[in-house]
Short mmCIF file of C-alpha atoms in Angstrom, two decimals:
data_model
loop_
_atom_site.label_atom_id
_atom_site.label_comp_id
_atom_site.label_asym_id
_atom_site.label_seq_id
_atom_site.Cartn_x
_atom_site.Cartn_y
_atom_site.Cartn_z
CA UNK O 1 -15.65 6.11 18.96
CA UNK O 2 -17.31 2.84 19.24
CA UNK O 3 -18.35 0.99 16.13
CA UNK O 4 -21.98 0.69 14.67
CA UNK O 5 -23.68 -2.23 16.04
CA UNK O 6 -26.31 -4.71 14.37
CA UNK O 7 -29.10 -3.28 16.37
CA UNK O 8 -28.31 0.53 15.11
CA UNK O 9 -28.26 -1.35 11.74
CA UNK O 10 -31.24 -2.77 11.98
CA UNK O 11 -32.66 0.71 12.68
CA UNK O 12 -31.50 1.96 9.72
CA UNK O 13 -34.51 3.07 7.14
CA UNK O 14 -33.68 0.74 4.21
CA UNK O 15 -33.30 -1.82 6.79
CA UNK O 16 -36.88 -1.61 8.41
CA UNK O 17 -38.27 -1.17 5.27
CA UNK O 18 -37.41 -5.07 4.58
CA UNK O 19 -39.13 -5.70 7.54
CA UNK O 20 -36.53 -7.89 9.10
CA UNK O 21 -37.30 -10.74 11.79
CA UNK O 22 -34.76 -11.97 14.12
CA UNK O 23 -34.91 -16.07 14.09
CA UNK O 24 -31.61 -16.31 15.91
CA UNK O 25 -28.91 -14.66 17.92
CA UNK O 26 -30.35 -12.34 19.66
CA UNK O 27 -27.80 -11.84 22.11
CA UNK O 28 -25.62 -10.62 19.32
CA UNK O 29 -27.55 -7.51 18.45
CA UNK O 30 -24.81 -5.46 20.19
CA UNK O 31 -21.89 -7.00 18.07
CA UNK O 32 -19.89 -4.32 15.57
CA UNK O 33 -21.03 -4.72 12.12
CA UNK O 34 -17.79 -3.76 10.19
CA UNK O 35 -18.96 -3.66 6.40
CA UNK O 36 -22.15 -5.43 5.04
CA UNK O 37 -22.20 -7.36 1.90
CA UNK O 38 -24.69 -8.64 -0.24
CA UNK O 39 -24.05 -12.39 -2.17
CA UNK O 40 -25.79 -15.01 -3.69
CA UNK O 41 -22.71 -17.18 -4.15
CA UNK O 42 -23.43 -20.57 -1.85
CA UNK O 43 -19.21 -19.94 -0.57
CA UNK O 44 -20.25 -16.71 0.49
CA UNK O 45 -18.12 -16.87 3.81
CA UNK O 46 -14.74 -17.02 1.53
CA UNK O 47 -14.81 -13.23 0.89
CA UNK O 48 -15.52 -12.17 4.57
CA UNK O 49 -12.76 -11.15 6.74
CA UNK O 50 -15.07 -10.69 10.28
CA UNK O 51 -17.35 -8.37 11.19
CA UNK O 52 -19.45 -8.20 8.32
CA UNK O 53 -23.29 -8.27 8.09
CA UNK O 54 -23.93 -10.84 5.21
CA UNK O 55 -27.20 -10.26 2.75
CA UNK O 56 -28.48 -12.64 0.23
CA UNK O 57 -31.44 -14.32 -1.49
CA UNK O 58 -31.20 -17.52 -0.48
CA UNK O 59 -30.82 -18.44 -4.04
CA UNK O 60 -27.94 -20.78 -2.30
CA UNK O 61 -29.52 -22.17 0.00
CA UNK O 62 -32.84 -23.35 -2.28
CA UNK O 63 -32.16 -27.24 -2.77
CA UNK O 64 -28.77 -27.57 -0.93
CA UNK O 65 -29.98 -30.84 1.69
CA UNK O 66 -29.77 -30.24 5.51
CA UNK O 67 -26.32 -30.85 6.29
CA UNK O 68 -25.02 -28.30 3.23
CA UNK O 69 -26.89 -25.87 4.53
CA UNK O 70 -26.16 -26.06 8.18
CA UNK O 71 -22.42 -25.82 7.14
CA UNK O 72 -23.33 -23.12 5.20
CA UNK O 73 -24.02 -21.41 8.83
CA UNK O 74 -21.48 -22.65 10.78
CA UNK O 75 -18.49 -21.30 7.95
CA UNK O 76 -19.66 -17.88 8.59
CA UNK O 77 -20.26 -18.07 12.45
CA UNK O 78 -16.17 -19.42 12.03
CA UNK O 79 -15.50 -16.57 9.55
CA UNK O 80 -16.48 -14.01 12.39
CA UNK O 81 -20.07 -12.58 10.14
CA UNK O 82 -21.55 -10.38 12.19
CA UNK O 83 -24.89 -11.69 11.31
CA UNK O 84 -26.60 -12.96 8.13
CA UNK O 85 -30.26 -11.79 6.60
CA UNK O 86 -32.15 -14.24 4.11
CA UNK O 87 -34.64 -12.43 1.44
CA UNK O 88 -37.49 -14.49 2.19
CA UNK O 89 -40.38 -14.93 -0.54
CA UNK O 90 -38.52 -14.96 -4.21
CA UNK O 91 -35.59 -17.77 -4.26
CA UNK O 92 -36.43 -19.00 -0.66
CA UNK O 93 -40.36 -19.37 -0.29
CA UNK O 94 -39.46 -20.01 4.18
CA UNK O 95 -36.55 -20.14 6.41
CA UNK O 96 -35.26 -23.43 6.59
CA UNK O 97 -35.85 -24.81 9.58
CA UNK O 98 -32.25 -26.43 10.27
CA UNK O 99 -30.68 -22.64 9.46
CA UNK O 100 -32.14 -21.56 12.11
CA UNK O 101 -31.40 -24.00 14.54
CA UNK O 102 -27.64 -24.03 13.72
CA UNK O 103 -27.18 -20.01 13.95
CA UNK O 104 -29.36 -20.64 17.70
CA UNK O 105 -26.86 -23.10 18.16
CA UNK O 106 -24.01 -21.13 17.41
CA UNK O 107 -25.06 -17.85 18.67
CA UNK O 108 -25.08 -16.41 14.75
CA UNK O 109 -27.80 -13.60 14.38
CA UNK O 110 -30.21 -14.61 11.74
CA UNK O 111 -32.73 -12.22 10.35
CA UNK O 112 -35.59 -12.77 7.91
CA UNK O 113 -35.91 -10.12 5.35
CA UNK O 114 -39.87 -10.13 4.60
CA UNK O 115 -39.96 -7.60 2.13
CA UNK O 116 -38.23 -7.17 -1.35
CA UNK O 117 -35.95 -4.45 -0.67
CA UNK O 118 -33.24 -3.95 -3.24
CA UNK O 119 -29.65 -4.55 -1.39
CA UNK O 120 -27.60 -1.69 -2.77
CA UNK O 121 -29.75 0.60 -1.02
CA UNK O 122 -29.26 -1.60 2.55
CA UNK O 123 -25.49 -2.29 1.60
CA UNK O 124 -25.21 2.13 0.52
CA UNK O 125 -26.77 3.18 3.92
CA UNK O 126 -25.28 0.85 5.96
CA UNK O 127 -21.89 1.47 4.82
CA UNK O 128 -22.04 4.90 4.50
CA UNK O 129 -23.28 5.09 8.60
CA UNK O 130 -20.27 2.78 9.35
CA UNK O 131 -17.68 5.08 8.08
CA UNK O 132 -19.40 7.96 9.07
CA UNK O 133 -19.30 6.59 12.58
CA UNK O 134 -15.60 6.48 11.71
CA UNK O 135 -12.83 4.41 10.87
CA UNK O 136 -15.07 1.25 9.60
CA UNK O 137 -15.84 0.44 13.13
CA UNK O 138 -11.91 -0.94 13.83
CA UNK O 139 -10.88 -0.40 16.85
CA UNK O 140 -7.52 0.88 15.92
CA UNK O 141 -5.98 3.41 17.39
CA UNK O 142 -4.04 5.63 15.37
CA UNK O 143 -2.03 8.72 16.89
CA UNK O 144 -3.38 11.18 14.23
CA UNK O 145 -7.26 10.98 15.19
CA UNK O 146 -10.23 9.78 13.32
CA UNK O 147 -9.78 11.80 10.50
CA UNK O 148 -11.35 9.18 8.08
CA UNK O 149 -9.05 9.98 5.05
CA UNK O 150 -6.01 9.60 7.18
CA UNK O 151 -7.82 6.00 8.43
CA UNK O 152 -7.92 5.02 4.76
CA UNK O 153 -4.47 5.55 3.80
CA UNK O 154 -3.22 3.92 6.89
CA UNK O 155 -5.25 1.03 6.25
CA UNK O 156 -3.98 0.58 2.35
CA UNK O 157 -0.48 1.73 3.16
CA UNK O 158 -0.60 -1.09 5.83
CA UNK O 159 -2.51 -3.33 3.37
CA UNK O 160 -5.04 -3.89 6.23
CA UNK O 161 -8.15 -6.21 5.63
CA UNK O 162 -9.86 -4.64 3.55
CA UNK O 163 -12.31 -5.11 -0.02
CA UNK O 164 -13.02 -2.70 -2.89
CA UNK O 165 -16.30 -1.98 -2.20
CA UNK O 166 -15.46 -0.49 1.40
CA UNK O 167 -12.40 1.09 -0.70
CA UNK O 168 -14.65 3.04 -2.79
CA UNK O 169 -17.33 4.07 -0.30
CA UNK O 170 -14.91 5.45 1.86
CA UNK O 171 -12.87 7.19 -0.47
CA UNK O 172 -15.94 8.69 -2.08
CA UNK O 173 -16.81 9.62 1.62
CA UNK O 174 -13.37 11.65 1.58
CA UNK O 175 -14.29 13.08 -1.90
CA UNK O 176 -11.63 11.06 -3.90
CA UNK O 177 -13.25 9.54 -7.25
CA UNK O 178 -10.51 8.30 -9.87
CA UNK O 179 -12.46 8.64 -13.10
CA UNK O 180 -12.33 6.18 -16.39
CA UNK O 181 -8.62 6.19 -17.39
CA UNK O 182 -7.48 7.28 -14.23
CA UNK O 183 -3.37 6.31 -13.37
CA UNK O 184 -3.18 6.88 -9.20
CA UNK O 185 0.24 7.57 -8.19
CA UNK O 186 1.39 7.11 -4.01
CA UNK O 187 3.13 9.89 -2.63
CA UNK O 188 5.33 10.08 1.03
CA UNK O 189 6.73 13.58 1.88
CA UNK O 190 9.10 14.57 4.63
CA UNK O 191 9.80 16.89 6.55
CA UNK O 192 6.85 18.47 7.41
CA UNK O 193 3.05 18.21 8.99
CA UNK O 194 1.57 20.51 6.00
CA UNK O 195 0.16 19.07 2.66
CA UNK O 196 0.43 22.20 0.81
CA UNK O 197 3.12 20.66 -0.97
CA UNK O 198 0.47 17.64 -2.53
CA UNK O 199 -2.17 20.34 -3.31
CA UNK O 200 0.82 22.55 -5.16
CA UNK O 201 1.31 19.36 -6.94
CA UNK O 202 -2.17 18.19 -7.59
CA UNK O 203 -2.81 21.90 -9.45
CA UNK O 204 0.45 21.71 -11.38
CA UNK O 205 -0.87 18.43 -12.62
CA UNK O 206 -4.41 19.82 -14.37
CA UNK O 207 -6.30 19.47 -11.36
CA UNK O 208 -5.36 15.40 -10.23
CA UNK O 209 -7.84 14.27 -7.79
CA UNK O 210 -5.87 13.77 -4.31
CA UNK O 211 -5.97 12.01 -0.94
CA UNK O 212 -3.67 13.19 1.30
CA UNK O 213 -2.87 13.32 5.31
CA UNK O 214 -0.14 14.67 7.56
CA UNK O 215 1.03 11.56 9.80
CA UNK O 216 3.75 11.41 12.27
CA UNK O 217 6.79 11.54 10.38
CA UNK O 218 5.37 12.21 6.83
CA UNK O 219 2.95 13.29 4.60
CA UNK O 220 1.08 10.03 2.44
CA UNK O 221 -0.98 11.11 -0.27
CA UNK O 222 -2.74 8.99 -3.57
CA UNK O 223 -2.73 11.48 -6.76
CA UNK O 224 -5.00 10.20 -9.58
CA UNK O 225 -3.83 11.96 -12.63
CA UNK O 226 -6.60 11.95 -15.18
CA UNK O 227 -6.67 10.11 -18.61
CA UNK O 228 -6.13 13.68 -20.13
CA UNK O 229 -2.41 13.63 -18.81
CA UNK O 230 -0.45 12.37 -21.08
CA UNK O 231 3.41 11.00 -21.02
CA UNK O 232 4.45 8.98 -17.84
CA UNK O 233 2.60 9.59 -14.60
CA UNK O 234 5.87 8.73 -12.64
CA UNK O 235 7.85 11.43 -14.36
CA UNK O 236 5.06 14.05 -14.47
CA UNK O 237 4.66 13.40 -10.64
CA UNK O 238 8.43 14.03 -9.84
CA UNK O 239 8.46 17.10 -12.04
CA UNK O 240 5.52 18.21 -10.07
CA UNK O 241 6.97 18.07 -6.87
CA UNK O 242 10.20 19.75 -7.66
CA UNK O 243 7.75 22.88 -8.31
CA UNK O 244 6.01 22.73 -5.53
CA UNK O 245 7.96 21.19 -2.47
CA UNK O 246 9.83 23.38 -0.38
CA UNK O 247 13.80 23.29 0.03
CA UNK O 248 14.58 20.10 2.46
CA UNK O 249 11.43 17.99 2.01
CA UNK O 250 12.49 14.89 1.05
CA UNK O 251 9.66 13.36 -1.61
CA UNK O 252 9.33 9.58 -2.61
CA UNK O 253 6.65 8.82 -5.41
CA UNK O 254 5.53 5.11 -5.67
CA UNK O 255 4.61 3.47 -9.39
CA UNK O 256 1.63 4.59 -11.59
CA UNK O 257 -1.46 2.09 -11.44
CA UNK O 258 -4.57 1.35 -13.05
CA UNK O 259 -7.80 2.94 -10.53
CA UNK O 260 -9.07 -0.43 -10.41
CA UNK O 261 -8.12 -2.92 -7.33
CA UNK O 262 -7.76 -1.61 -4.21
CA UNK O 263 -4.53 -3.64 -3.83
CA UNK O 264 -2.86 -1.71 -7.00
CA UNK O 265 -3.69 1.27 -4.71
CA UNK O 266 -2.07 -0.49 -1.75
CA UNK O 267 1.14 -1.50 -3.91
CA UNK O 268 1.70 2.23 -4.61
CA UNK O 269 1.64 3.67 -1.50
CA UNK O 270 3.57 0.83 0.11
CA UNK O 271 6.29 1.29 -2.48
CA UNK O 272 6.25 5.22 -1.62
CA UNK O 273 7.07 4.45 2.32
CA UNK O 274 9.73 2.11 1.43
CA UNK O 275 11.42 4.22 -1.01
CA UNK O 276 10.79 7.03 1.71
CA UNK O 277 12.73 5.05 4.25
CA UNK O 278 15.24 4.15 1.99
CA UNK O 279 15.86 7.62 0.74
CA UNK O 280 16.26 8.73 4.39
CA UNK O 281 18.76 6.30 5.29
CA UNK O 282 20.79 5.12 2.31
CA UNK O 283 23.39 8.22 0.67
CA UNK O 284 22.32 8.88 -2.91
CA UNK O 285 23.92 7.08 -6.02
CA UNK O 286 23.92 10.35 -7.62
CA UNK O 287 24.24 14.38 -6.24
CA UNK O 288 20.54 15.78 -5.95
CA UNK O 289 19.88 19.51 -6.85
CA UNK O 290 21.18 22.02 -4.66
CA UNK O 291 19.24 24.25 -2.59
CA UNK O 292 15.61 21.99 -3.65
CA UNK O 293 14.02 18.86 -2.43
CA UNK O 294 14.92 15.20 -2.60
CA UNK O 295 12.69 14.21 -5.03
CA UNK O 296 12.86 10.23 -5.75
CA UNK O 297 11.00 7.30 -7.25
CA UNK O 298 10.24 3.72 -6.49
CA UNK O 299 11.78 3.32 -10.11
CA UNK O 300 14.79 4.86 -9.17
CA UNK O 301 15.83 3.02 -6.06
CA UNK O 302 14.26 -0.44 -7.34
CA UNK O 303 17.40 -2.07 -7.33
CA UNK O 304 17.79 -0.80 -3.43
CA UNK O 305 14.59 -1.95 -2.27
CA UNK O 306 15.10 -5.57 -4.07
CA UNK O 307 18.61 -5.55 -2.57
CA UNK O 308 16.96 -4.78 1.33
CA UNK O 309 13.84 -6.80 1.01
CA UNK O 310 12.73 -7.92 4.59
CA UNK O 311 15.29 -4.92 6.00
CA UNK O 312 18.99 -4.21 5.88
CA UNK O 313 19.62 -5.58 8.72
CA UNK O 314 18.61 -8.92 7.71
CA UNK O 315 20.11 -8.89 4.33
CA UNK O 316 23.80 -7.23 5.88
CA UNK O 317 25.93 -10.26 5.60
CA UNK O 318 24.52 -11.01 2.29
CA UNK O 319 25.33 -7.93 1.04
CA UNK O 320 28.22 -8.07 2.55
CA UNK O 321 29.54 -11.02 0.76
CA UNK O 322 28.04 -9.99 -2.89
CA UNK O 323 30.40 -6.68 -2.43
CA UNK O 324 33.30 -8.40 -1.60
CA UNK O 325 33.38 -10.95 -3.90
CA UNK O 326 33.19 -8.34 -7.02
CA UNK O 327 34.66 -5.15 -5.35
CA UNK O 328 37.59 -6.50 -2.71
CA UNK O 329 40.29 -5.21 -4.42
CA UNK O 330 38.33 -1.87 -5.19
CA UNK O 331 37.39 -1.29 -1.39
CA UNK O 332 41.41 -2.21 -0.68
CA UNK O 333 42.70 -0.07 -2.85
CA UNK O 334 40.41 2.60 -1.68
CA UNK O 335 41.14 1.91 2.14
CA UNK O 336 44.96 2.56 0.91
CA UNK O 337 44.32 5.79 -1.19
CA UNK O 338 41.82 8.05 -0.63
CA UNK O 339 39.76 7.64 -4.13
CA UNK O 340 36.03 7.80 -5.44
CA UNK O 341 35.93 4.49 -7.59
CA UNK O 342 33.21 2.67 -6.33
CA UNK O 343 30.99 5.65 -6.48
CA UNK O 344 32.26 6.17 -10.00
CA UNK O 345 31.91 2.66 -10.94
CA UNK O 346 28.55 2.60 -9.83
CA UNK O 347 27.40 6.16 -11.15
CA UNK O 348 29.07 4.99 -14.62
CA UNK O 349 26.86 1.79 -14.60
CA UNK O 350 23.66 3.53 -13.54
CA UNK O 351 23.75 6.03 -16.83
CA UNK O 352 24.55 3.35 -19.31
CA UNK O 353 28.36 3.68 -19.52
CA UNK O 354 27.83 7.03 -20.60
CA UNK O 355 31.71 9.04 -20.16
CA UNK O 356 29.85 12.00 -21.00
CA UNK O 357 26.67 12.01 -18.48
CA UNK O 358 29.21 10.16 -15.98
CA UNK O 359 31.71 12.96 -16.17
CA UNK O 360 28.90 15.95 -15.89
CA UNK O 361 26.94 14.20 -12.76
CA UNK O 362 30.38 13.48 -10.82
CA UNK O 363 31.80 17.30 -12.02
CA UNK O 364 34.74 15.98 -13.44
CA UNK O 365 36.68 16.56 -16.56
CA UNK O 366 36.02 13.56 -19.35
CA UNK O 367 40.19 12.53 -19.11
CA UNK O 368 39.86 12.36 -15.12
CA UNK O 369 36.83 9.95 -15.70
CA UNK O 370 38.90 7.91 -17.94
CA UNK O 371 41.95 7.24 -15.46
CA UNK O 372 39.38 6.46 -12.88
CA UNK O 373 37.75 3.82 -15.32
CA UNK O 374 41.36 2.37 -16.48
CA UNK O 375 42.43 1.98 -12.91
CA UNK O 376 39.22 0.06 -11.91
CA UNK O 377 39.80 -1.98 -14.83
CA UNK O 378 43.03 -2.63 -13.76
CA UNK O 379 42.48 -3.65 -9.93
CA UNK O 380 39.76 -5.53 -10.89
CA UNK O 381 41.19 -7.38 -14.06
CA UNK O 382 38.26 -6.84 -15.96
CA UNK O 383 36.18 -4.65 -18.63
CA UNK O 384 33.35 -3.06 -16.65
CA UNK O 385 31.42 -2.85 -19.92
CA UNK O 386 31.51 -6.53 -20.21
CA UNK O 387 27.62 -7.53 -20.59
CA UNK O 388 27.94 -10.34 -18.22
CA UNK O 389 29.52 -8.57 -15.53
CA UNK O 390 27.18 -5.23 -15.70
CA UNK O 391 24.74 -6.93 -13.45
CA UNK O 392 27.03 -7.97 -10.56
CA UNK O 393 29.14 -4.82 -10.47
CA UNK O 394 25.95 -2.41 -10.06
CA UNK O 395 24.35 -4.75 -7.32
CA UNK O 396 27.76 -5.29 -6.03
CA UNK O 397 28.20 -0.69 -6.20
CA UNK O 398 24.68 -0.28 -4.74
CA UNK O 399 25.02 -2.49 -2.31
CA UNK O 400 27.97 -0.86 -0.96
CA UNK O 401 26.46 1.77 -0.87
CA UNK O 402 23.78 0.86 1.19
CA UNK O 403 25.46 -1.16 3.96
CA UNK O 404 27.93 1.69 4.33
CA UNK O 405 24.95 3.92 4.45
CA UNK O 406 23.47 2.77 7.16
CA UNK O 407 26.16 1.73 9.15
CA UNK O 408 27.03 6.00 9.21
CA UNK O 409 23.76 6.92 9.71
CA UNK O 410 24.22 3.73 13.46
CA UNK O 411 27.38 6.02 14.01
CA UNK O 412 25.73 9.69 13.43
CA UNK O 413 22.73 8.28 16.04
CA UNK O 414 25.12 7.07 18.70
CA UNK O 415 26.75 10.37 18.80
CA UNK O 416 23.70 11.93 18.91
CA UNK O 417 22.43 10.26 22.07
CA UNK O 418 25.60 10.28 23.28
CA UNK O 419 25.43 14.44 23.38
#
């Protein structure tokens, strides 16, 4: 669907109630407007990012000399602004003369606003006709449509150019409105094209406002739990989705956030997909409950995602090194004798040294856990609950734990496509 153009914004009612003027560019009237702003700030063209339909004052421009003001032009005919409309009368009593003849120059529509017409009601319709016409006039193509709330959590998930007020209208536009005190939580779910499973969880949660698509792959969602739920939004999330996803989903929940910042909102669901991936591809520290989903946090696999930062693949022979400088004569011993003792080791580490959670998560009897502790001890000539070494051992456990994870799931694919 092709995106609104200056001329349909110019025919907009708020617009030709301003009674606007072209002065300049009028072979530009077809361009894509992409957002439109209003500033008074003279370094206006710092906040665009292209495409954007710039309103001020003038307040700027009144006594800036010639040559500030022509640069004034040419930064936002080099920032890609769609166009740019002076209020003329208040701050600016006329167009100055050498604006105009640097946006001719340049090719940079330049309109003269003639009439006081406040901006929020330009910059409201405007915007609001630019999503409506779908997907902020980009011309991305994305496989699922132009199902605007999908668009929107593409866009943040892929941390996309983007700016809170465009954030806002368009999430209003899909009905999502994180009220005062709001914590917004991202969500990836898969294993299926339904999101039955977010609006389960949404209603466990007292009602949490939600924006949520099916994608290929997954399900991404945003869940803003209201001020009125109290404890930690992470936990209450997970708890959530036990309930209400089905057997085999795998879920991934991101951290909790503050509603405002349209990054924050960005951060989440970016830390959902890679705990997602990473959930899909790396084997568990510790068993998951039977016969229910995979239900994870960013929280919980933070030491994973620091560990694969920029990919696995780029990070193998690092890893590689880290594990066998603490764990060689672990991993030898265990090539020798079949054994569990890295996975102990790092299961051990993970619950605080705990014999008795240790024993209960790896179903063994307390005595069994303590010959498997002694002999690590032993092969490694050390204390594992040494302060100084508890930080090396668990990177050195997870990341393990991850190389070996994906280099099974390489072997499980090449048999596949091998069948």
């Amino acid at each position: 669907m092709a995106a609104l153009t200056l001329r349909e914004v110019l025919d907009l009612d708020p617009v030709r109630a301003a009674e606007p003027e072209l002065l300049a560019g009028h072979r530009g009237l077809d361009r894509p407007v992409r957002w439109v702003h209003s500033s008074e700030v003279y370094e206006g063209a710092n906040f665009l990012d292209g495409g954007e339909l710039l309103l001020t004052n003038g307040f700027g421009l009144t006594g800036a000399d010639e040559e500030v003001r022509r640069r004034y032009v040419r930064e936002l005919a080099a920032r890609g602004a769609a166009g740019l409309a002076v209020e003329i009368g208040r701050s600016l009593p006329h167009m100055p003369a050498e604006v105009v003849d640097e946006a001719r120059r340049l090719g940079l529509p330049l309109l003269a606003l003639h009439r006081v017409v406040p901006f929020v009601r330009i910059t409201e319709a405007a915007n609001r006709a630019i999503v409506a016409r779908g997907l902020s006039g980009r011309a991305v193509v994305r496989p699922w449509g132009d199902d605007h709330t999908a668009a929107l959590l593409a866009d943040l998930a892929d941390r996309a150019a983007l700016n809170q007020p465009e954030v806002e209208a368009r999430s209003a536009l899909a009905g999502f409105r994180p009220g005062p005190g709001a914590r917004l939580v991202g969500v990836s779910v898969h294993g299926t094209r339904e999101v039955t499973a977010v609006d389960r969880a949404a209603r466990l949660l007292g009602g949490a406002g939600v924006l949520r698509a099916a994608f290929p792959g997954d399900v991404l969602a945003l869940l803003a739990l209201p001020a009125k739920v109290a404890g930690d939004p992470v936990r209450a999330v997970q708890e959530a989705f036990r309930t209400a996803a089905e057997p085999g989903l795998t879920v991934a929940v991101g951290h909790a956030v503050g509603a405002g910042g349209w990054l924050r909102w960005s951060d989440t669901l970016r830390a959902a997909r890679t705990t997602l991936e990473l959930a899909l591809t790396v084997p568990a520290a510790e068993p998951s409950v039977a016969d229910g989903p995979l239900v994870t946090s960013a929280r919980a696999l933070a030491l994973e995602r620091e560990l694969t930062r920029g990919g696995v693949d780029t990070n193998r022979d690092r890893l590689t090194r880290l594990v066998e400088h603490a764990l060689g004569p672990l991993l030898a011993w265990e090539a020798a004798h079949p054994s569990d003792l890295v996975r102990t080791l790092e299961v051990h580490l993970r619950n605080g040294c705990s014999p008795t959670r240790t024993a209960a998560l790896l179903h063994i009897g307390r005595q069994s856990l303590y010959q498997r502790l002694e002999r690590i001890e032993s092969l490694l000539g050390l204390e594992i609950d040494d302060p100084d070494l508890l930080g090396e051992l668990l990177a050195a456990s997870c990341a393990h734990r991850v190389v070996r994870g994906r280099a099974q799931g390489a072997v499980r694919a090449g048999r596949l496509s091998a069948v």
